[in-house]
Short mmCIF file of C-alpha atoms and ligand atoms in Angstrom, two decimals:
data_model
loop_
_atom_site.label_atom_id
_atom_site.label_comp_id
_atom_site.label_asym_id
_atom_site.label_seq_id
_atom_site.Cartn_x
_atom_site.Cartn_y
_atom_site.Cartn_z
CA MET A 1 87.95 88.58 82.59
CA ALA A 2 90.86 88.54 85.02
CA THR A 3 90.09 89.47 88.59
CA GLN A 4 91.73 92.49 90.23
CA ASP A 5 93.81 90.12 92.24
CA GLU A 6 95.11 88.40 89.12
CA ILE A 7 95.84 91.70 87.46
CA PHE A 8 97.79 92.83 90.51
CA LYS A 9 99.89 89.64 90.44
CA LYS A 10 100.57 90.19 86.76
CA LEU A 11 101.61 93.73 87.46
CA ILE A 12 104.12 92.58 90.08
CA ALA A 13 105.56 90.07 87.63
CA HIS A 14 105.69 92.77 84.97
CA CYS A 15 107.57 95.11 87.28
CA LYS A 16 110.23 92.45 87.72
CA GLU A 17 110.40 91.29 84.10
CA TYR A 18 110.85 94.80 82.74
CA GLY A 19 113.33 96.19 85.26
CA PHE A 20 111.04 98.31 87.39
CA VAL A 21 111.06 96.64 90.83
CA PHE A 22 113.02 93.64 92.07
CA PRO A 23 112.77 91.93 95.46
CA SER A 24 115.71 93.06 97.59
CA SER A 25 118.68 90.68 97.61
CA ASP A 26 116.85 88.61 95.07
CA ILE A 27 119.54 85.91 94.74
CA TYR A 28 119.01 85.16 98.43
CA ASP A 29 115.28 84.86 97.83
CA GLY A 30 114.46 88.43 98.88
CA LEU A 31 113.99 90.27 102.17
CA SER A 32 110.47 90.70 103.35
CA ALA A 33 108.91 94.07 102.44
CA VAL A 34 112.17 95.51 101.03
CA TYR A 35 112.54 96.15 97.31
CA ASP A 36 115.07 97.45 94.80
CA TYR A 37 114.25 99.63 91.83
CA GLY A 38 115.67 98.50 88.48
CA GLN A 39 116.85 100.39 85.43
CA ASN A 40 113.36 101.57 84.47
CA GLY A 41 111.97 101.87 87.95
CA VAL A 42 114.64 104.28 89.07
CA GLU A 43 113.91 106.58 86.13
CA LEU A 44 110.17 106.63 86.88
CA LYS A 45 110.85 107.14 90.54
CA ASN A 46 113.25 110.01 89.86
CA ASN A 47 110.69 111.65 87.62
CA ILE A 48 108.04 111.41 90.29
CA LYS A 49 110.40 113.00 92.80
CA GLN A 50 111.32 115.72 90.30
CA TYR A 51 107.63 116.52 89.72
CA TRP A 52 107.04 116.77 93.45
CA TRP A 53 110.21 118.65 94.29
CA ASN A 54 109.73 121.26 91.60
CA SER A 55 106.03 121.64 92.38
CA MET A 56 107.10 122.60 95.87
CA THR A 57 110.35 124.52 95.48
CA LEU A 58 110.15 125.95 91.97
CA LEU A 59 106.48 126.93 91.98
CA HIS A 60 106.46 128.37 95.48
CA GLU A 61 108.82 131.19 96.33
CA ASN A 62 108.18 130.56 99.99
CA ILE A 63 109.11 126.85 100.02
CA VAL A 64 112.73 125.73 100.27
CA GLY A 65 114.22 122.26 100.52
CA ILE A 66 116.61 120.47 102.84
CA ASP A 67 118.28 117.06 102.99
CA ALA A 68 118.60 115.96 106.61
CA ALA A 69 120.45 112.85 107.81
CA ILE A 70 118.64 109.61 108.47
CA PHE A 71 120.23 109.28 111.94
CA MET A 72 119.12 111.89 114.41
CA HIS A 73 119.81 112.56 118.04
CA PRO A 74 117.77 110.00 119.95
CA THR A 75 116.06 112.68 122.02
CA THR A 76 114.35 113.77 118.79
CA TRP A 77 112.18 110.64 118.95
CA LYS A 78 111.42 111.04 122.60
CA ALA A 79 110.24 114.60 121.91
CA SER A 80 108.21 113.67 118.88
CA GLY A 81 106.42 110.96 120.80
CA HIS A 82 107.66 108.11 118.61
CA VAL A 83 109.52 106.27 121.41
CA ASP A 84 106.35 106.09 123.54
CA ALA A 85 103.56 106.10 121.05
CA PHE A 86 104.64 104.95 117.59
CA ASN A 87 103.10 101.55 118.16
CA ASP A 88 100.75 99.24 116.36
CA PRO A 89 98.53 96.80 118.23
CA LEU A 90 99.46 93.28 117.10
CA ILE A 91 97.72 89.96 117.55
CA ASP A 92 98.78 86.40 116.60
CA ASN A 93 96.70 83.51 115.52
CA ARG A 94 97.97 80.47 117.46
CA ASP A 95 97.04 77.95 114.75
CA SER A 96 98.49 79.61 111.63
CA LYS A 97 101.22 81.39 113.64
CA LYS A 98 100.42 84.44 111.54
CA ARG A 99 100.67 87.94 112.92
CA TYR A 100 98.10 90.67 112.25
CA ARG A 101 97.46 94.25 113.18
CA ALA A 102 94.40 94.21 115.43
CA ASP A 103 93.25 97.55 114.05
CA VAL A 104 93.49 96.30 110.46
CA LEU A 105 91.43 93.17 111.25
CA ILE A 106 88.68 95.34 112.72
CA GLU A 107 88.83 97.88 109.88
CA ASP A 108 88.49 95.04 107.37
CA GLN A 109 85.43 93.90 109.27
CA ILE A 110 83.94 97.37 109.02
CA ALA A 111 84.72 97.34 105.29
CA LYS A 112 82.80 94.07 105.00
CA TYR A 113 79.66 95.74 106.44
CA ASP A 114 80.20 98.62 103.97
CA GLU A 115 80.40 96.11 101.15
CA LYS A 116 77.16 94.46 102.21
CA ILE A 117 75.45 97.85 102.38
CA ASN A 118 76.76 98.87 98.97
CA LYS A 119 75.69 95.61 97.42
CA GLU A 120 72.12 96.08 98.60
CA VAL A 121 72.15 99.71 97.42
CA GLU A 122 73.40 98.76 93.96
CA LYS A 123 70.86 95.99 93.65
CA ALA A 124 68.07 98.40 94.53
CA ARG A 125 69.44 101.07 92.19
CA LYS A 126 69.14 98.57 89.30
CA ARG A 127 65.65 97.64 90.36
CA PHE A 128 64.25 101.18 90.78
CA GLY A 129 66.16 102.86 87.94
CA ASP A 130 65.99 106.68 87.75
CA SER A 131 63.53 107.06 90.55
CA PHE A 132 65.93 105.57 93.06
CA ASP A 133 66.47 107.61 96.23
CA GLU A 134 69.53 106.19 98.00
CA GLU A 135 69.08 108.00 101.30
CA MET A 136 65.46 107.02 101.54
CA PHE A 137 66.34 103.41 100.75
CA LYS A 138 68.96 103.31 103.47
CA GLN A 139 66.51 104.68 106.03
CA THR A 140 63.69 102.30 105.18
CA ASN A 141 65.07 98.96 104.01
CA ALA A 142 65.15 96.68 107.03
CA ARG A 143 68.15 94.61 106.00
CA VAL A 144 70.26 97.62 105.08
CA LYS A 145 69.23 99.40 108.23
CA GLU A 146 70.42 96.48 110.27
CA HIS A 147 73.83 96.38 108.50
CA ILE A 148 74.24 100.12 108.99
CA GLU A 149 73.41 99.89 112.69
CA LYS A 150 75.89 97.09 113.18
CA ARG A 151 78.55 98.92 111.22
CA ASP A 152 78.09 102.18 113.11
CA ALA A 153 78.10 100.39 116.48
CA LEU A 154 81.31 98.59 115.62
CA HIS A 155 82.86 101.73 114.31
CA GLU A 156 82.02 103.63 117.46
CA ARG A 157 83.33 100.91 119.74
CA TYR A 158 86.53 100.62 117.67
CA SER A 159 87.17 104.42 117.70
CA VAL A 160 86.81 104.55 121.48
CA ALA A 161 89.12 101.57 121.93
CA MET A 162 91.78 102.98 119.57
CA ASN A 163 91.73 106.43 121.06
CA ALA A 164 92.24 104.94 124.51
CA MET A 165 94.58 102.28 123.10
CA ASP A 166 92.58 99.76 125.11
CA LEU A 167 94.23 96.52 124.02
CA ASN A 168 91.83 94.25 125.92
CA GLU A 169 88.87 95.90 124.28
CA LEU A 170 90.41 95.50 120.84
CA LYS A 171 90.76 91.76 121.45
CA GLN A 172 87.21 91.62 122.77
CA ILE A 173 85.95 93.30 119.58
CA ILE A 174 87.76 90.71 117.47
CA LEU A 175 86.15 87.93 119.55
CA ASP A 176 82.70 89.48 119.57
CA GLU A 177 82.72 90.05 115.82
CA GLU A 178 83.87 86.46 115.35
CA ILE A 179 86.72 87.55 113.14
CA VAL A 180 88.72 84.51 111.93
CA CYS A 181 92.29 84.23 110.69
CA PRO A 182 92.16 84.16 106.87
CA ILE A 183 94.84 81.41 106.83
CA SER A 184 93.72 78.94 109.53
CA GLY A 185 90.08 80.00 109.63
CA THR A 186 90.11 79.80 113.44
CA ARG A 187 89.46 82.28 116.28
CA ASN A 188 92.36 81.06 118.36
CA TRP A 189 93.84 84.52 119.09
CA THR A 190 96.53 85.62 121.49
CA ASP A 191 96.16 88.83 123.50
CA VAL A 192 96.77 92.12 121.71
CA ARG A 193 100.20 93.66 122.40
CA GLN A 194 101.84 96.96 121.53
CA PHE A 195 104.69 96.87 119.02
CA ASN A 196 106.99 99.82 118.39
CA LEU A 197 107.67 100.32 114.70
CA MET A 198 111.05 102.00 114.95
CA PHE A 199 114.23 100.23 113.94
CA SER A 200 117.19 100.87 116.22
CA THR A 201 120.89 100.36 116.01
CA GLU A 202 124.00 101.41 117.93
CA MET A 203 126.29 104.27 117.21
CA GLY A 204 129.90 104.54 118.32
CA SER A 205 132.56 101.94 119.18
CA THR A 206 132.20 99.92 122.32
CA ALA A 207 135.33 101.47 123.85
CA ASP A 208 133.64 104.89 123.89
CA GLY A 209 130.32 103.45 124.95
CA THR A 210 127.48 103.24 122.50
CA MET A 211 124.32 105.21 121.98
CA LYS A 212 121.06 103.71 120.81
CA VAL A 213 119.95 105.52 117.68
CA TYR A 214 116.93 105.02 115.47
CA LEU A 215 116.46 104.91 111.75
CA ARG A 216 113.99 107.72 111.20
CA PRO A 217 110.41 106.52 110.78
CA GLU A 218 109.45 109.78 109.04
CA THR A 219 111.42 112.57 107.43
CA ALA A 220 109.35 115.33 109.10
CA GLN A 221 111.42 115.56 112.29
CA GLY A 222 114.52 116.43 110.25
CA ILE A 223 112.57 119.51 109.12
CA PHE A 224 111.34 120.47 112.58
CA VAL A 225 114.82 120.34 114.22
CA ASN A 226 116.10 122.53 111.38
CA PHE A 227 113.27 125.08 111.58
CA LEU A 228 115.39 127.83 113.12
CA ASN A 229 118.45 127.08 110.91
CA VAL A 230 116.40 127.47 107.70
CA GLN A 231 114.23 130.30 108.92
CA LYS A 232 117.19 132.39 110.01
CA THR A 233 119.66 131.63 107.22
CA GLY A 234 117.01 131.79 104.51
CA ARG A 235 115.33 134.87 106.07
CA MET A 236 112.03 133.07 105.67
CA LYS A 237 108.78 134.79 106.62
CA VAL A 238 105.74 132.98 107.93
CA PRO A 239 103.89 131.48 106.08
CA PHE A 240 106.68 129.38 104.54
CA GLY A 241 107.46 125.76 103.94
CA ILE A 242 110.40 123.32 104.10
CA ALA A 243 110.36 120.32 101.77
CA GLN A 244 112.34 117.14 101.92
CA ILE A 245 112.64 113.84 100.13
CA GLY A 246 114.27 110.91 101.85
CA LYS A 247 114.24 107.38 103.20
CA ALA A 248 112.17 106.37 106.17
CA PHE A 249 112.05 103.01 107.98
CA ARG A 250 109.26 101.21 109.78
CA ASN A 251 109.26 97.73 111.14
CA GLU A 252 105.78 97.07 109.76
CA ILE A 253 104.05 94.10 111.39
CA VAL A 254 102.35 92.89 108.30
CA ALA A 255 103.99 93.60 105.04
CA ARG A 256 101.53 93.12 102.23
CA GLN A 257 100.71 94.29 98.77
CA PHE A 258 104.12 94.61 97.19
CA ILE A 259 105.54 98.12 97.51
CA PHE A 260 102.42 99.48 99.21
CA ARG A 261 103.74 98.69 102.69
CA MET A 262 107.51 98.45 102.93
CA ARG A 263 109.98 98.40 105.81
CA GLU A 264 112.32 100.76 103.99
CA PHE A 265 110.58 103.39 101.87
CA GLU A 266 110.88 106.95 100.68
CA GLN A 267 108.80 109.96 101.67
CA MET A 268 108.28 113.37 100.20
CA GLU A 269 107.21 115.69 102.99
CA MET A 270 106.57 119.38 103.20
CA GLN A 271 105.99 121.20 106.47
CA PHE A 272 104.24 124.56 106.04
CA PHE A 273 104.61 126.94 108.98
CA VAL A 274 101.73 129.33 109.59
CA ARG A 275 100.38 131.80 112.10
CA PRO A 276 98.41 130.21 114.98
CA GLY A 277 94.72 130.46 114.12
CA GLU A 278 95.28 130.36 110.37
CA GLU A 279 95.96 126.63 110.16
CA MET A 280 92.50 125.60 108.97
CA LYS A 281 92.67 127.98 106.04
CA TRP A 282 96.05 126.53 105.02
CA PHE A 283 94.92 122.98 105.66
CA GLU A 284 92.15 123.51 103.15
CA HIS A 285 94.57 125.20 100.75
CA TRP A 286 97.02 122.31 100.75
CA LYS A 287 94.32 119.69 100.55
CA GLN A 288 93.14 121.25 97.30
CA PHE A 289 96.60 121.87 95.89
CA ARG A 290 97.77 118.32 96.55
CA LEU A 291 94.67 116.81 94.94
CA ARG A 292 95.22 118.99 91.89
CA TRP A 293 98.85 117.82 91.76
CA HIS A 294 97.68 114.22 91.55
CA LYS A 295 94.91 114.87 89.06
CA ALA A 296 97.17 116.85 86.75
CA LEU A 297 98.85 113.57 85.79
CA GLY A 298 95.67 112.50 84.01
CA LEU A 299 95.32 109.05 85.51
CA GLY A 300 91.54 109.66 85.97
CA ASP A 301 89.92 112.06 88.43
CA HIS A 302 87.48 109.39 89.64
CA LYS A 303 90.41 107.37 91.05
CA TYR A 304 90.99 109.83 93.91
CA ARG A 305 89.09 110.65 97.02
CA PHE A 306 89.66 112.30 100.36
CA HIS A 307 89.32 110.28 103.52
CA ASP A 308 89.08 112.40 106.67
CA HIS A 309 90.57 110.89 109.79
CA GLU A 310 88.33 110.25 112.74
CA LYS A 311 91.07 109.03 115.06
CA LEU A 312 93.54 111.89 115.09
CA ALA A 313 97.16 111.34 115.99
CA HIS A 314 98.24 112.85 119.30
CA TYR A 315 99.67 115.88 117.50
CA ALA A 316 96.93 116.67 115.02
CA ASN A 317 93.80 118.81 115.00
CA ALA A 318 92.72 117.87 111.46
CA ALA A 319 93.88 115.19 109.06
CA THR A 320 92.88 113.78 105.76
CA ASP A 321 94.24 111.18 103.34
CA ILE A 322 94.25 111.32 99.58
CA GLU A 323 93.27 107.82 98.57
CA PHE A 324 93.82 106.22 95.18
CA GLU A 325 91.86 103.34 93.72
CA MET A 326 94.32 100.45 93.64
CA PRO A 327 93.31 96.94 92.47
CA PHE A 328 92.86 96.15 96.15
CA GLY A 329 90.56 99.10 96.86
CA PHE A 330 90.91 102.82 97.70
CA LYS A 331 94.14 103.22 99.66
CA GLU A 332 96.07 106.05 101.24
CA VAL A 333 98.77 107.52 99.08
CA GLU A 334 99.24 110.84 100.84
CA GLY A 335 98.40 112.33 104.23
CA ILE A 336 97.65 116.00 104.91
CA HIS A 337 97.82 116.89 108.58
CA SER A 338 97.33 119.91 110.67
CA ARG A 339 99.99 119.22 113.32
CA THR A 340 99.37 122.33 115.48
CA ASN A 341 102.52 123.61 117.21
CA PHE A 342 103.08 120.23 118.83
CA ASP A 343 106.39 119.29 117.22
CA LEU A 344 108.15 122.66 117.55
CA SER A 345 106.94 123.00 121.16
CA GLN A 346 108.11 119.52 122.03
CA HIS A 347 111.55 120.17 120.56
CA ALA A 348 111.74 123.43 122.43
CA LYS A 349 110.89 121.62 125.67
CA TYR A 350 113.33 118.73 125.17
CA SER A 351 116.23 120.79 123.80
CA GLY A 352 115.82 123.76 126.16
CA LYS A 353 116.09 126.09 123.12
CA LYS A 354 113.57 128.76 122.30
CA ILE A 355 112.01 127.83 118.98
CA GLU A 356 109.81 130.79 118.04
CA TYR A 357 109.27 133.16 115.18
CA PHE A 358 109.09 136.89 115.51
CA ASP A 359 106.32 138.14 113.25
CA PRO A 360 107.21 141.70 112.23
CA GLU A 361 103.67 142.42 111.01
CA LEU A 362 102.09 141.44 114.28
CA ASN A 363 105.08 142.65 116.29
CA GLN A 364 104.92 139.51 118.36
CA SER A 365 106.67 136.11 118.76
CA TYR A 366 104.95 132.77 118.57
CA THR A 367 105.48 129.09 117.90
CA PRO A 368 104.21 128.56 114.33
CA TYR A 369 101.50 126.02 113.56
CA VAL A 370 102.19 123.40 110.93
CA ILE A 371 100.39 121.93 107.96
CA GLU A 372 102.13 118.82 106.67
CA THR A 373 101.77 117.16 103.33
CA SER A 374 103.31 113.73 103.36
CA ILE A 375 103.43 111.32 100.44
CA GLY A 376 105.20 108.01 99.91
CA VAL A 377 107.20 107.88 96.70
CA ASP A 378 106.77 104.11 96.49
CA ARG A 379 102.98 104.30 96.94
CA MET A 380 102.82 107.00 94.31
CA PHE A 381 104.87 104.79 92.05
CA LEU A 382 102.51 101.85 92.68
CA SER A 383 99.41 103.93 92.05
CA ILE A 384 100.80 105.12 88.72
CA MET A 385 101.76 101.58 87.68
CA CYS A 386 98.32 100.24 88.63
CA ALA A 387 96.57 102.94 86.61
CA ALA A 388 98.95 102.56 83.66
CA TYR A 389 99.01 98.78 83.25
CA GLU A 390 96.80 97.32 80.56
CA GLU A 391 96.57 94.05 78.69
CA GLN A 392 94.99 95.35 75.58
CA GLN A 393 93.01 93.23 73.10
CA LEU A 394 93.93 94.22 69.59
CA GLU A 395 92.13 93.65 66.35
CA GLY A 396 92.95 90.24 64.96
CA GLY A 397 93.04 88.61 68.40
CA ASP A 398 96.49 89.89 69.39
CA VAL A 399 97.17 91.10 72.94
CA ARG A 400 99.71 93.72 73.90
CA THR A 401 100.84 94.69 77.38
CA VAL A 402 101.16 98.42 77.57
CA LEU A 403 101.96 100.92 80.31
CA HIS A 404 100.01 104.11 79.71
CA LEU A 405 102.37 106.10 81.92
CA PRO A 406 101.99 109.88 81.92
CA ALA A 407 104.54 110.80 79.22
CA VAL A 408 106.31 113.27 81.52
CA LEU A 409 107.05 110.45 83.97
CA ALA A 410 107.91 107.63 81.54
CA PRO A 411 111.42 106.20 82.11
CA VAL A 412 112.28 106.30 78.42
CA LYS A 413 110.79 109.11 76.39
CA VAL A 414 111.70 108.03 72.89
CA ALA A 415 112.94 104.87 71.16
CA ILE A 416 115.03 105.16 68.02
CA LEU A 417 114.45 102.26 65.71
CA PRO A 418 116.09 101.76 62.29
CA LEU A 419 113.77 99.64 60.16
CA THR A 420 116.61 97.35 59.06
CA LYS A 421 120.20 96.80 60.08
CA LYS A 422 121.54 97.77 56.69
CA ASP A 423 121.48 100.37 53.87
CA GLY A 424 122.83 103.10 56.13
CA LEU A 425 119.67 103.15 58.31
CA PRO A 426 121.52 102.37 61.60
CA GLU A 427 123.96 105.20 60.91
CA LYS A 428 121.15 107.67 60.27
CA ALA A 429 119.36 106.40 63.41
CA ARG A 430 122.53 106.88 65.49
CA GLU A 431 122.80 110.42 64.20
CA ILE A 432 119.27 111.21 65.41
CA MET A 433 119.88 109.42 68.70
CA ASN A 434 123.07 111.42 69.30
CA GLU A 435 121.13 114.66 68.94
CA LEU A 436 118.05 113.73 70.97
CA LYS A 437 119.98 112.16 73.86
CA PHE A 438 121.04 115.55 75.19
CA LYS A 439 117.41 116.34 75.90
CA PHE A 440 115.49 113.11 76.44
CA LYS A 441 116.12 109.70 77.86
CA ALA A 442 116.34 107.82 74.54
CA GLN A 443 116.85 104.16 73.72
CA TYR A 444 118.36 102.75 70.56
CA ASP A 445 117.14 99.37 69.36
CA GLU A 446 117.83 97.57 66.09
CA LYS A 447 117.24 93.93 67.15
CA ASP A 448 114.17 91.90 65.96
CA ALA A 449 111.26 92.81 63.76
CA ILE A 450 109.82 96.30 64.19
CA GLY A 451 106.53 94.96 65.72
CA LYS A 452 108.46 93.22 68.45
CA ARG A 453 110.46 96.31 69.20
CA TYR A 454 107.24 98.33 69.50
CA ARG A 455 105.93 95.81 72.04
CA ARG A 456 109.10 96.05 74.09
CA GLN A 457 108.70 99.83 74.29
CA ASP A 458 104.95 99.54 75.05
CA ALA A 459 105.82 97.26 77.98
CA ILE A 460 107.99 99.97 79.60
CA GLY A 461 105.67 102.80 78.69
CA THR A 462 107.81 104.66 76.15
CA PRO A 463 105.47 107.28 74.71
CA PHE A 464 107.14 107.63 71.29
CA CYS A 465 108.86 105.28 68.86
CA VAL A 466 110.79 106.89 66.01
CA THR A 467 111.33 104.67 62.99
CA ILE A 468 114.04 105.40 60.45
CA ASP A 469 113.27 103.89 57.03
CA HIS A 470 114.55 104.24 53.46
CA ASP A 471 112.50 107.37 52.84
CA THR A 472 114.28 109.01 55.72
CA LEU A 473 117.53 108.97 53.76
CA THR A 474 115.96 110.85 50.84
CA ASP A 475 113.33 113.12 52.35
CA GLY A 476 114.64 113.66 55.91
CA THR A 477 111.44 112.49 57.62
CA VAL A 478 110.81 109.76 60.16
CA THR A 479 107.73 107.91 61.45
CA VAL A 480 106.62 108.70 65.00
CA ARG A 481 104.39 106.06 66.62
CA ASP A 482 102.21 107.04 69.55
CA ARG A 483 102.18 104.40 72.32
CA ASP A 484 98.49 104.75 73.26
CA THR A 485 96.80 105.18 69.89
CA MET A 486 99.45 103.25 67.92
CA GLN A 487 98.92 105.91 65.22
CA GLN A 488 101.92 106.86 63.14
CA GLU A 489 102.74 110.18 61.62
CA ARG A 490 105.50 111.36 59.37
CA ILE A 491 107.62 114.16 60.84
CA ALA A 492 110.67 116.04 59.60
CA ILE A 493 113.83 115.18 61.60
CA ALA A 494 114.33 118.90 62.20
CA GLU A 495 110.96 119.05 64.05
CA LEU A 496 111.40 115.91 66.05
CA SER A 497 112.94 117.41 69.14
CA ASN A 498 110.19 120.05 69.45
CA TYR A 499 107.48 117.49 68.78
CA ILE A 500 108.62 115.26 71.66
CA ASP A 501 109.45 118.18 73.96
CA GLN A 502 105.89 119.53 73.74
CA ARG A 503 104.53 116.24 74.95
CA VAL A 504 107.04 115.22 77.63
CA ASN A 505 108.15 118.52 79.12
CA MET A 506 107.28 118.86 82.78
CA GLN A 507 106.90 122.61 82.39
CA ASN A 508 103.50 122.06 80.79
CA LEU A 509 102.39 120.15 83.82
CA TYR A 510 103.58 122.92 86.13
CA ARG A 511 101.65 125.47 84.08
CA LYS A 512 98.52 123.37 84.23
CA LEU A 513 98.92 122.98 87.99
CA MET A 514 99.28 126.71 88.60
CA ALA A 515 96.63 127.79 86.07
CA GLU A 516 93.72 126.15 87.86
P1 ATP B 1 99.43 103.58 106.99
O1 ATP B 1 98.17 103.93 107.77
O2 ATP B 1 99.18 103.06 105.62
O3 ATP B 1 100.42 102.77 107.79
P2 ATP B 1 100.37 106.07 107.80
O4 ATP B 1 99.10 106.81 108.03
O5 ATP B 1 101.12 105.54 108.98
O6 ATP B 1 100.18 104.96 106.72
P3 ATP B 1 101.98 108.38 107.40
O7 ATP B 1 102.70 108.24 108.66
O8 ATP B 1 100.94 109.45 107.29
O9 ATP B 1 101.35 106.96 106.95
O10 ATP B 1 103.02 108.50 106.21
C1 ATP B 1 102.83 109.32 105.08
C2 ATP B 1 102.93 108.58 103.82
O11 ATP B 1 104.11 107.74 103.79
C3 ATP B 1 101.78 107.65 103.57
O12 ATP B 1 100.69 108.30 103.00
C4 ATP B 1 102.40 106.62 102.61
O13 ATP B 1 102.33 107.10 101.27
C5 ATP B 1 103.83 106.58 103.04
N1 ATP B 1 104.10 105.37 103.87
C6 ATP B 1 103.88 105.22 105.19
N2 ATP B 1 104.24 104.00 105.58
C7 ATP B 1 104.68 103.37 104.50
C8 ATP B 1 105.21 102.06 104.24
N3 ATP B 1 105.37 101.16 105.21
N4 ATP B 1 105.60 101.73 102.97
C9 ATP B 1 105.45 102.61 102.00
N5 ATP B 1 104.97 103.84 102.13
C10 ATP B 1 104.59 104.22 103.37
#
């Protein structure tokens, strides 16, 4: 059995080999934590974005979209707190010369205690069978109690240090916990320093003088500064939302795990403006809706969980992550944050403009509170690929690599395959292709044996392969092969479009999402 680590490496290789994701500027050996999407990757990515965009703006009458610029007035980032507080604590190991996030080193240490605890619990569960009482075990088993105490103490100390951004204390924790560098294995650490994650550049020619501008580290601020524009021109009534999809940039200290942590990435964010005092109700609403949105894709309900934040960002009064089970553990894919009226108030203060909403029902003006849902397109992409990738053992000892992508998201929906290159089969196949291509992303392929062509489509996750054979010419039917079951059925050409449509149409997903 391959380890999760090996499977992940294979997935990365697969993404490159089949045109999903390439390292950026590959011929120059890549650029760290920057990636390009290939011919199949871009289709999958566009489908993810479409699913999100429509779930927000089609299914909700009170949500509209915008597309704000990446560059924003620099005061935006002063007001939002990013200039002063968008920092990560970094630490270097003097022997390996490797750089780490101090918070990540400590969180990994906490995770190690959790692992130890879980291991003991699982061992005991096996031993005691049905009569096992986990809570009782945790309270009474001496070894587990000790691990839990150590974990909780560390956690408490870490939370206090992070909330106060006490850099000396963070270093002391690393020393006290005897955390070593995974590369050098030593504890030869530098002091912990603050590192701002925003990229900056200069705008304007030197003759006019230049202005330092930032590449936005989140898309949200483009929504906040347009709050009044959209509310007034769209005659929006609270509660309402503004959605946006766009690039964001962060100079991440440690770029790891492929497209999980990138320096240039894409976000899908929606800011939902509500009456002060109603934010918790809406926070709960969006938590549930967003989880349903993920689960509707059918990747497996057990792969998701909420993770509530203990350390809240300076602007938040509640926050949770939706985590997905990647090969390297449960990881954040989406954040849902109750941001209070922090952002709008800050922009009002820094711009000198009044940013308020007059509520006709209450006959009063206020600064709306905000619930944010923020998801990374690339992380979503990665989670789908991780769940979809399988090296499947077939009868007879064969192995096939297949991507069980949700059919609605698959880059290519249908492959059109004439059984042979002669006897008029290619012409018939072209005829079918020319009809289907108006509706579905279709791919025509006549090269190599049919089995080989099926494998090529399996590897990019095409849900349906249509084979045109000699019978097609006489009875007007084709064979449709299902990617997951590999079952084939005979279908009339006239029914083909409907057959595929029923299985790949996003409308069905929207209905499912709204029905629950
Ligand atoms: P992390 O703790 O992993 O750095 P974060 O809590 O800073 O993430 P948010 O600021 O809440 O992330 O951003 C919202 C979403 O944007 C995340 O859930 C994630 O999907 C995505 N995202 C954030 N940073 C990156 C990145 N460097 N690369 C890819 N996606 C990212």
